[in-house]
Short mmCIF file of C-alpha atoms in Angstrom, two decimals:
data_model
loop_
_atom_site.label_atom_id
_atom_site.label_comp_id
_atom_site.label_asym_id
_atom_site.label_seq_id
_atom_site.Cartn_x
_atom_site.Cartn_y
_atom_site.Cartn_z
CA UNK A 1 -3.36 -4.52 -18.44
CA UNK A 2 0.13 -4.64 -16.39
CA UNK A 3 0.29 -4.95 -12.52
CA UNK A 4 0.28 -1.61 -11.22
CA UNK A 5 3.83 -0.98 -9.52
CA UNK A 6 1.81 1.35 -6.46
CA UNK A 7 -1.66 0.59 -5.65
CA UNK A 8 -3.42 2.23 -2.50
CA UNK A 9 -6.95 1.85 -2.12
CA UNK A 10 -9.73 3.12 0.72
CA UNK A 11 -6.46 4.44 2.82
CA UNK A 12 -7.95 6.15 5.84
CA UNK A 13 -5.69 7.99 8.56
CA UNK A 14 -6.72 9.81 11.74
CA UNK A 15 -5.14 11.76 14.21
CA UNK A 16 -7.41 11.37 17.16
CA UNK A 17 -10.68 13.19 15.94
CA UNK A 18 -9.01 14.65 13.17
CA UNK A 19 -9.42 12.73 9.87
CA UNK A 20 -6.54 13.55 7.85
CA UNK A 21 -6.85 11.25 4.75
CA UNK A 22 -10.64 9.57 3.86
CA UNK A 23 -10.69 7.34 0.87
CA UNK A 24 -7.12 7.70 -0.51
CA UNK A 25 -6.44 6.41 -3.65
CA UNK A 26 -3.62 5.80 -5.72
CA UNK A 27 -2.55 3.60 -8.70
CA UNK A 28 0.64 4.07 -10.75
CA UNK A 29 1.36 1.82 -13.57
CA UNK A 30 4.71 1.03 -15.22
CA UNK A 31 6.11 3.94 -16.94
CA UNK A 32 3.63 6.29 -15.29
CA UNK A 33 4.54 9.16 -13.11
CA UNK A 34 2.37 11.12 -10.89
CA UNK A 35 2.40 14.66 -9.01
CA UNK A 36 0.13 15.09 -5.75
CA UNK A 37 -1.20 18.39 -5.93
CA UNK A 38 -3.53 19.96 -3.77
CA UNK A 39 -4.87 22.70 -0.70
CA UNK A 40 -2.98 22.75 2.80
CA UNK A 41 -4.66 19.94 4.75
CA UNK A 42 -5.80 18.08 1.87
CA UNK A 43 -3.86 14.68 2.84
CA UNK A 44 -0.79 14.89 0.10
CA UNK A 45 1.75 14.36 3.16
CA UNK A 46 -0.11 12.14 5.15
CA UNK A 47 -0.80 9.93 1.75
CA UNK A 48 3.16 9.72 1.41
CA UNK A 49 3.92 8.67 5.11
CA UNK A 50 1.18 5.83 4.70
CA UNK A 51 3.36 4.81 0.94
CA UNK A 52 6.54 4.92 2.56
CA UNK A 53 5.77 3.08 5.82
CA UNK A 54 6.19 5.57 7.99
CA UNK A 55 2.65 5.65 9.29
CA UNK A 56 0.72 2.94 9.36
CA UNK A 57 -3.13 3.68 7.66
CA UNK A 58 -5.91 2.91 9.98
CA UNK A 59 -7.87 1.49 6.82
CA UNK A 60 -7.34 0.28 3.56
CA UNK A 61 -4.91 -1.43 1.51
CA UNK A 62 -1.36 -0.62 -0.30
CA UNK A 63 0.53 -2.87 -2.64
CA UNK A 64 3.56 -2.81 -4.48
CA UNK A 65 3.95 -4.55 -7.75
CA UNK A 66 1.05 -6.66 -6.59
CA UNK A 67 2.13 -7.69 -3.29
CA UNK A 68 0.90 -6.28 0.22
CA UNK A 69 3.53 -3.39 1.63
CA UNK A 70 5.44 -4.79 4.31
CA UNK A 71 4.84 -2.78 7.46
CA UNK A 72 7.06 -1.21 9.12
CA UNK A 73 7.85 -2.22 13.11
CA UNK A 74 7.70 1.57 14.06
CA UNK A 75 4.50 2.21 11.92
CA UNK A 76 1.89 2.43 14.25
CA UNK A 77 -2.06 3.18 13.88
CA UNK A 78 -3.00 6.37 15.75
CA UNK A 79 0.74 7.49 16.03
CA UNK A 80 0.78 11.23 16.61
CA UNK A 81 1.83 12.96 13.72
CA UNK A 82 5.36 15.30 13.73
CA UNK A 83 5.54 17.93 11.23
CA UNK A 84 8.46 16.59 9.72
CA UNK A 85 10.11 12.94 10.16
CA UNK A 86 13.79 12.21 10.42
CA UNK A 87 13.30 8.38 9.77
CA UNK A 88 14.28 6.71 6.56
CA UNK A 89 11.13 4.51 4.87
CA UNK A 90 11.74 1.08 5.93
CA UNK A 91 12.49 -0.06 2.00
CA UNK A 92 15.07 2.49 1.86
CA UNK A 93 18.65 1.13 2.24
CA UNK A 94 20.74 2.44 5.36
#
């Protein structure tokens, strides 16, 4: 089996007392494509903000090609959630 391109395990994200994502998991192997599908409030957007580095997870790990994901200097555990973000992910060229 090849190394996953993206692997997120046990991702937890809280906003104050609200648990937005509990035990989020995603594994994407080379050549695969995935879709995030679910009801409103299921944690889809929260998982994407963690994967892109816009928010730091409160718990769990994110790895890209087997290496720990770089921490964004602007990603803060427990930071307030905004409905839309205009910041680019730290890996996106300016």
